[in-house]
PDB file of C-alpha atoms and ligand atoms in Angstrom:
ATOM      1  CA  UNK J   1      13.075  -2.011  10.194  1.00  0.00           C
ATOM      2  CA  UNK J   2      10.510  -3.584  11.711  1.00  0.00           C
ATOM      3  CA  UNK J   3       9.048  -2.860  14.781  1.00  0.00           C
ATOM      4  CA  UNK J   4      11.418  -2.717  18.277  1.00  0.00           C
ATOM      5  CA  UNK J   5       8.908  -5.756  19.380  1.00  0.00           C
ATOM      6  CA  UNK J   6      10.072  -8.278  16.185  1.00  0.00           C
ATOM      7  CA  UNK J   7      12.521 -10.950  15.579  1.00  0.00           C
ATOM      8  CA  UNK J   8      13.813 -12.933  13.342  1.00  0.00           C
ATOM      9  CA  UNK J   9      15.237 -16.140  13.877  1.00  0.00           C
ATOM     10  CA  UNK J  10      17.668 -17.527  11.784  1.00  0.00           C
ATOM     11  CA  UNK J  11      17.674 -21.444  12.212  1.00  0.00           C
ATOM     12  CA  UNK J  12      20.566 -23.788  11.767  1.00  0.00           C
ATOM     13  CA  UNK J  13      22.124 -22.628   8.485  1.00  0.00           C
ATOM     14  CA  UNK J  14      25.182 -24.823   9.714  1.00  0.00           C
ATOM     15  CA  UNK J  15      27.879 -26.563   7.233  1.00  0.00           C
ATOM     16  CA  UNK J  16      26.324 -30.045   8.084  1.00  0.00           C
ATOM     17  CA  UNK J  17      22.838 -29.126   6.952  1.00  0.00           C
ATOM     18  CA  UNK J  18      24.477 -27.370   2.798  1.00  0.00           C
ATOM     19  CA  UNK J  19      25.400 -29.769   0.183  1.00  0.00           C
ATOM     20  CA  UNK J  20      28.923 -31.372   1.036  1.00  0.00           C
ATOM     21  CA  UNK J  21      27.516 -31.603   4.907  1.00  0.00           C
ATOM     22  CA  UNK J  22      26.999 -34.662   6.907  1.00  0.00           C
ATOM     23  CA  UNK J  23      23.043 -33.970   7.018  1.00  0.00           C
ATOM     24  CA  UNK J  24      23.109 -31.916   3.516  1.00  0.00           C
ATOM     25  CA  UNK J  25      19.694 -30.495   3.175  1.00  0.00           C
ATOM     26  CA  UNK J  26      18.872 -30.011  -0.745  1.00  0.00           C
ATOM     27  CA  UNK J  27      19.743 -26.030  -1.185  1.00  0.00           C
ATOM     28  CA  UNK J  28      20.227 -25.291   2.083  1.00  0.00           C
ATOM     29  CA  UNK J  29      22.589 -22.964   0.634  1.00  0.00           C
ATOM     30  CA  UNK J  30      20.727 -21.486  -1.701  1.00  0.00           C
ATOM     31  CA  UNK J  31      18.359 -19.235   1.108  1.00  0.00           C
ATOM     32  CA  UNK J  32      22.165 -17.921   2.447  1.00  0.00           C
ATOM     33  CA  UNK J  33      21.769 -14.248   0.338  1.00  0.00           C
ATOM     34  CA  UNK J  34      18.631 -13.757   0.926  1.00  0.00           C
ATOM     35  CA  UNK J  35      18.270 -14.586   5.178  1.00  0.00           C
ATOM     36  CA  UNK J  36      21.608 -12.055   4.779  1.00  0.00           C
ATOM     37  CA  UNK J  37      19.637  -9.229   3.535  1.00  0.00           C
ATOM     38  CA  UNK J  38      16.047 -10.171   5.868  1.00  0.00           C
ATOM     39  CA  UNK J  39      18.963  -9.835   8.690  1.00  0.00           C
ATOM     40  CA  UNK J  40      18.850  -6.175   8.218  1.00  0.00           C
ATOM     41  CA  UNK J  41      15.580  -5.436   8.321  1.00  0.00           C
ATOM     42  CA  UNK J  42      15.169  -6.394  11.709  1.00  0.00           C
ATOM     43  CA  UNK J  43      15.684  -4.429  15.450  1.00  0.00           C
ATOM     44  CA  UNK J  44      17.210  -8.237  16.781  1.00  0.00           C
ATOM     45  CA  UNK J  45      18.207 -11.273  14.999  1.00  0.00           C
ATOM     46  CA  UNK J  46      18.867 -14.112  16.461  1.00  0.00           C
ATOM     47  CA  UNK J  47      20.879 -17.389  15.130  1.00  0.00           C
ATOM     48  CA  UNK J  48      20.649 -21.109  16.309  1.00  0.00           C
ATOM     49  CA  UNK J  49      23.161 -23.691  15.845  1.00  0.00           C
ATOM     50  CA  UNK J  50      22.489 -27.782  16.284  1.00  0.00           C
ATOM     51  CA  UNK J  51      25.571 -28.567  18.665  1.00  0.00           C
ATOM     52  CA  UNK J  52      26.051 -32.566  19.554  1.00  0.00           C
ATOM     53  CA  UNK J  53      28.381 -33.893  21.702  1.00  0.00           C
ATOM     54  CA  UNK J  54      29.707 -36.389  20.021  1.00  0.00           C
ATOM     55  CA  UNK J  55      28.308 -39.687  20.379  1.00  0.00           C
ATOM     56  CA  UNK J  56      24.751 -37.998  20.830  1.00  0.00           C
ATOM     57  CA  UNK J  57      22.030 -40.324  21.996  1.00  0.00           C
ATOM     58  CA  UNK J  58      20.200 -39.012  18.139  1.00  0.00           C
ATOM     59  CA  UNK J  59      23.090 -40.121  15.917  1.00  0.00           C
ATOM     60  CA  UNK J  60      22.421 -43.618  14.221  1.00  0.00           C
ATOM     61  CA  UNK J  61      26.084 -44.732  14.921  1.00  0.00           C
ATOM     62  CA  UNK J  62      25.168 -44.805  18.828  1.00  0.00           C
ATOM     63  CA  UNK J  63      23.164 -48.081  18.252  1.00  0.00           C
ATOM     64  CA  UNK J  64      25.089 -49.450  15.190  1.00  0.00           C
ATOM     65  CA  UNK J  65      21.549 -48.252  13.596  1.00  0.00           C
ATOM     66  CA  UNK J  66      21.346 -47.330  10.541  1.00  0.00           C
ATOM     67  CA  UNK J  67      21.131 -43.637   9.334  1.00  0.00           C
ATOM     68  CA  UNK J  68      17.265 -42.394   9.299  1.00  0.00           C
ATOM     69  CA  UNK J  69      16.053 -45.546  10.770  1.00  0.00           C
ATOM     70  CA  UNK J  70      13.571 -44.317  14.157  1.00  0.00           C
ATOM     71  CA  UNK J  71      14.222 -45.420  18.313  1.00  0.00           C
ATOM     72  CA  UNK J  72      11.243 -44.896  20.367  1.00  0.00           C
ATOM     73  CA  UNK J  73      13.211 -42.556  23.407  1.00  0.00           C
ATOM     74  CA  UNK J  74      11.722 -42.065  26.697  1.00  0.00           C
ATOM     75  CA  UNK J  75      10.586 -38.336  25.306  1.00  0.00           C
ATOM     76  CA  UNK J  76       8.909 -40.585  22.200  1.00  0.00           C
ATOM     77  CA  UNK J  77       9.976 -41.905  18.945  1.00  0.00           C
ATOM     78  CA  UNK J  78      13.688 -40.125  17.547  1.00  0.00           C
ATOM     79  CA  UNK J  79      14.949 -40.399  14.347  1.00  0.00           C
ATOM     80  CA  UNK J  80      18.508 -41.673  13.953  1.00  0.00           C
ATOM     81  CA  UNK J  81      20.465 -39.164  12.028  1.00  0.00           C
ATOM     82  CA  UNK J  82      24.458 -39.173  10.241  1.00  0.00           C
ATOM     83  CA  UNK J  83      26.898 -37.520  13.181  1.00  0.00           C
ATOM     84  CA  UNK J  84      25.801 -34.247  12.023  1.00  0.00           C
ATOM     85  CA  UNK J  85      26.841 -31.080  14.095  1.00  0.00           C
ATOM     86  CA  UNK J  86      29.651 -32.121  15.982  1.00  0.00           C
ATOM     87  CA  UNK J  87      30.504 -29.223  19.033  1.00  0.00           C
ATOM     88  CA  UNK J  88      33.617 -27.732  17.642  1.00  0.00           C
ATOM     89  CA  UNK J  89      34.154 -29.267  14.131  1.00  0.00           C
ATOM     90  CA  UNK J  90      33.692 -27.234  10.802  1.00  0.00           C
ATOM     91  CA  UNK J  91      30.345 -29.119  10.574  1.00  0.00           C
ATOM     92  CA  UNK J  92      28.881 -27.035  13.444  1.00  0.00           C
ATOM     93  CA  UNK J  93      30.028 -23.723  11.571  1.00  0.00           C
ATOM     94  CA  UNK J  94      27.303 -21.635  10.463  1.00  0.00           C
ATOM     95  CA  UNK J  95      28.098 -21.645   6.372  1.00  0.00           C
ATOM     96  CA  UNK J  96      30.206 -19.612   5.714  1.00  0.00           C
ATOM     97  CA  UNK J  97      28.339 -16.399   3.784  1.00  0.00           C
ATOM     98  CA  UNK J  98      26.233 -16.164   6.695  1.00  0.00           C
ATOM     99  CA  UNK J  99      26.070 -12.708   8.505  1.00  0.00           C
ATOM    100  CA  UNK J 100      26.633 -14.084  11.767  1.00  0.00           C
ATOM    101  CA  UNK J 101      25.937 -10.596  13.388  1.00  0.00           C
ATOM    102  CA  UNK J 102      23.136 -11.642  15.099  1.00  0.00           C
ATOM    103  CA  UNK J 103      22.341 -10.944  18.996  1.00  0.00           C
ATOM    104  CA  UNK J 104      22.263 -13.994  20.273  1.00  0.00           C
ATOM    105  CA  UNK J 105      23.572 -17.424  19.401  1.00  0.00           C
ATOM    106  CA  UNK J 106      21.353 -20.327  21.115  1.00  0.00           C
ATOM    107  CA  UNK J 107      22.866 -23.120  21.111  1.00  0.00           C
ATOM    108  CA  UNK J 108      20.631 -26.650  21.535  1.00  0.00           C
ATOM    109  CA  UNK J 109      21.188 -30.480  21.390  1.00  0.00           C
ATOM    110  CA  UNK J 110      23.743 -30.419  24.152  1.00  0.00           C
ATOM    111  CA  UNK J 111      22.392 -32.644  25.918  1.00  0.00           C
ATOM    112  CA  UNK J 112      23.556 -36.033  25.125  1.00  0.00           C
ATOM    113  CA  UNK J 113      20.394 -38.052  26.013  1.00  0.00           C
ATOM    114  CA  UNK J 114      17.954 -35.590  24.892  1.00  0.00           C
ATOM    115  CA  UNK J 115      17.420 -33.611  21.044  1.00  0.00           C
ATOM    116  CA  UNK J 116      16.300 -30.547  20.684  1.00  0.00           C
ATOM    117  CA  UNK J 117      15.210 -29.198  17.186  1.00  0.00           C
ATOM    118  CA  UNK J 118      13.646 -26.770  18.422  1.00  0.00           C
ATOM    119  CA  UNK J 119      14.827 -23.570  19.932  1.00  0.00           C
ATOM    120  CA  UNK J 120      12.201 -23.430  22.750  1.00  0.00           C
ATOM    121  CA  UNK J 121      12.594 -26.599  24.104  1.00  0.00           C
ATOM    122  CA  UNK J 122      14.288 -29.729  23.683  1.00  0.00           C
ATOM    123  CA  UNK J 123      11.805 -33.190  22.359  1.00  0.00           C
ATOM    124  CA  UNK J 124      11.343 -33.860  25.588  1.00  0.00           C
ATOM    125  CA  UNK J 125       8.217 -30.789  25.351  1.00  0.00           C
ATOM    126  CA  UNK J 126       9.309 -29.417  28.619  1.00  0.00           C
ATOM    127  CA  UNK J 127      13.071 -29.345  28.783  1.00  0.00           C
ATOM    128  CA  UNK J 128      13.254 -25.646  27.896  1.00  0.00           C
ATOM    129  CA  UNK J 129      16.550 -23.516  26.175  1.00  0.00           C
ATOM    130  CA  UNK J 130      16.201 -19.970  27.816  1.00  0.00           C
ATOM    131  CA  UNK J 131      14.740 -18.448  24.770  1.00  0.00           C
ATOM    132  CA  UNK J 132      11.254 -17.581  25.810  1.00  0.00           C
ATOM    133  CA  UNK J 133      12.943 -15.952  28.756  1.00  0.00           C
ATOM    134  CA  UNK J 134      15.291 -13.652  26.350  1.00  0.00           C
ATOM    135  CA  UNK J 135      12.517 -12.651  24.296  1.00  0.00           C
ATOM    136  CA  UNK J 136      10.171 -11.952  26.917  1.00  0.00           C
ATOM    137  CA  UNK J 137      12.316  -9.563  28.475  1.00  0.00           C
ATOM    138  CA  UNK J 138      12.808  -7.674  25.538  1.00  0.00           C
ATOM    139  CA  UNK J 139       9.279  -6.894  24.564  1.00  0.00           C
ATOM    140  CA  UNK J 140       9.931  -9.515  21.774  1.00  0.00           C
ATOM    141  CA  UNK J 141       5.843 -10.848  20.440  1.00  0.00           C
ATOM    142  CA  UNK J 142       6.230 -11.280  17.247  1.00  0.00           C
ATOM    143  CA  UNK J 143       8.720 -13.434  15.523  1.00  0.00           C
ATOM    144  CA  UNK J 144       9.447 -14.216  11.326  1.00  0.00           C
ATOM    145  CA  UNK J 145      11.588 -18.048  11.331  1.00  0.00           C
ATOM    146  CA  UNK J 146      14.043 -18.975   8.601  1.00  0.00           C
ATOM    147  CA  UNK J 147      16.569 -22.112   8.168  1.00  0.00           C
ATOM    148  CA  UNK J 148      16.850 -25.854   7.903  1.00  0.00           C
ATOM    149  CA  UNK J 149      15.362 -28.033   7.729  1.00  0.00           C
ATOM    150  CA  UNK J 150      11.652 -26.590   7.340  1.00  0.00           C
ATOM    151  CA  UNK J 151      10.397 -30.217   7.787  1.00  0.00           C
ATOM    152  CA  UNK J 152      12.701 -30.066  11.828  1.00  0.00           C
ATOM    153  CA  UNK J 153      13.613 -26.825  13.539  1.00  0.00           C
ATOM    154  CA  UNK J 154      11.350 -25.166  12.215  1.00  0.00           C
ATOM    155  CA  UNK J 155       8.882 -26.468  12.687  1.00  0.00           C
ATOM    156  CA  UNK J 156       9.276 -27.969  16.267  1.00  0.00           C
ATOM    157  CA  UNK J 157      10.636 -23.594  16.540  1.00  0.00           C
ATOM    158  CA  UNK J 158       7.533 -22.081  14.481  1.00  0.00           C
ATOM    159  CA  UNK J 159       4.291 -24.811  16.448  1.00  0.00           C
ATOM    160  CA  UNK J 160       6.833 -24.382  19.553  1.00  0.00           C
ATOM    161  CA  UNK J 161       6.698 -20.082  20.141  1.00  0.00           C
ATOM    162  CA  UNK J 162       2.500 -20.349  18.455  1.00  0.00           C
ATOM    163  CA  UNK J 163       1.949 -22.563  21.632  1.00  0.00           C
ATOM    164  CA  UNK J 164       3.897 -20.123  23.910  1.00  0.00           C
ATOM    165  CA  UNK J 165       1.973 -17.485  22.351  1.00  0.00           C
ATOM    166  CA  UNK J 166       4.075 -15.473  20.751  1.00  0.00           C
ATOM    167  CA  UNK J 167       2.652 -14.469  17.010  1.00  0.00           C
ATOM    168  CA  UNK J 168       4.918 -16.680  13.977  1.00  0.00           C
ATOM    169  CA  UNK J 169       5.079 -15.765  10.821  1.00  0.00           C
ATOM    170  CA  UNK J 170       7.701 -18.803   8.671  1.00  0.00           C
ATOM    171  CA  UNK J 171       9.626 -17.801   5.326  1.00  0.00           C
ATOM    172  CA  UNK J 172       8.768 -20.758   3.395  1.00  0.00           C
ATOM    173  CA  UNK J 173      11.493 -19.587   0.115  1.00  0.00           C
ATOM    174  CA  UNK J 174      14.216 -19.484   2.701  1.00  0.00           C
ATOM    175  CA  UNK J 175      13.482 -22.501   4.530  1.00  0.00           C
ATOM    176  CA  UNK J 176      14.856 -25.505   2.525  1.00  0.00           C
ATOM    177  CA  UNK J 177      13.513 -29.209   4.229  1.00  0.00           C
ATOM    178  CA  UNK J 178      14.783 -33.013   4.489  1.00  0.00           C
ATOM    179  CA  UNK J 179      11.412 -34.877   3.540  1.00  0.00           C
ATOM    180  CA  UNK J 180      11.178 -37.906   4.610  1.00  0.00           C
ATOM    181  CA  UNK J 181       7.905 -40.346   4.365  1.00  0.00           C
ATOM    182  CA  UNK J 182       6.544 -36.705   3.612  1.00  0.00           C
ATOM    183  CA  UNK J 183       7.413 -34.763   6.575  1.00  0.00           C
ATOM    184  CA  UNK J 184       7.362 -31.904   4.949  1.00  0.00           C
ATOM    185  CA  UNK J 185       3.247 -31.523   3.641  1.00  0.00           C
ATOM    186  CA  UNK J 186       2.772 -32.937   7.440  1.00  0.00           C
ATOM    187  CA  UNK J 187       5.705 -30.194   9.279  1.00  0.00           C
ATOM    188  CA  UNK J 188       3.464 -27.125   7.088  1.00  0.00           C
ATOM    189  CA  UNK J 189      -0.271 -29.316   8.087  1.00  0.00           C
ATOM    190  CA  UNK J 190       0.919 -28.423  11.791  1.00  0.00           C
ATOM    191  CA  UNK J 191       2.816 -24.953  11.398  1.00  0.00           C
ATOM    192  CA  UNK J 192      -0.510 -23.848  10.047  1.00  0.00           C
ATOM    193  CA  UNK J 193      -2.815 -25.391  12.582  1.00  0.00           C
ATOM    194  CA  UNK J 194      -0.867 -24.245  15.799  1.00  0.00           C
ATOM    195  CA  UNK J 195      -1.733 -20.983  13.892  1.00  0.00           C
ATOM    196  CA  UNK J 196       1.626 -20.063  12.599  1.00  0.00           C
ATOM    197  CA  UNK J 197       1.351 -17.837   9.191  1.00  0.00           C
ATOM    198  CA  UNK J 198       3.347 -19.930   6.126  1.00  0.00           C
ATOM    199  CA  UNK J 199       4.048 -17.273   3.778  1.00  0.00           C
TER     200      UNK J 199
HETATM  201  C1  VGL K 201      18.078 -30.510  12.656  1.00  0.00           C
HETATM  202  C2  VGL K 201      18.156 -33.064  12.176  1.00  0.00           C
HETATM  203  C3  VGL K 201      18.666 -33.229  13.438  1.00  0.00           C
HETATM  204  C4  VGL K 201      17.597 -29.427  11.943  1.00  0.00           C
HETATM  205  C5  VGL K 201      18.770 -30.519  12.999  1.00  0.00           C
HETATM  206  O1  VGL K 201      18.110 -28.437  12.243  1.00  0.00           O
HETATM  207  O2  VGL K 201      16.148 -29.287  11.202  1.00  0.00           O
HETATM  208  N1  VGL K 201      17.599 -31.488  11.903  1.00  0.00           N
HETATM  209  N2  VGL K 201      19.217 -32.521  13.823  1.00  0.00           N
HETATM  210 ZN1   ZN K 202      21.003 -31.907  15.553  1.00  0.00          ZN
END
């Protein structure tokens, strides 16, 4: 068992990010057994869940735009995604084989006007999700991250955590990427530059 100051953050292992889902990440389901095994090693386990209202502003359908195109939002450039992880739908549920006995489920992306890749801040980089306070009040300062997708939600979560002063390790063998236009390589460079250990 890891020390009491350590937590595992399991990011967005949901049906819509697995093969057959609305925003499928290649091999997304392959990581589930390894993630389940790793959960047993940590005294604190937090799951995140992408959780959008229908018609969310990050959906291409909300703008009659093409999926995977980009749009300028008040908070910066936003990729427009296929409709995914709509609150309460089967696509938003965790993969059926994923252990769900974590301590906390943090939902993100529920604000209709702002996307939220990071488990810590919405995409404006200032609106907090509350996860930082939860971790600090439990005395947790060291994080291991796994999940989907390496180049979006894992990347943003890891960089934000490092900026906040947490010691962060990303287990890239237990992550899978969307990888559009070199986004995976850029994410790995960005995480390393932020002081994240990428294994
Ligand atoms: C994610 C795109 C849109 C992710 C979530 O979990 O990486 N990517 N929403
Ligand atoms: Zn999303």
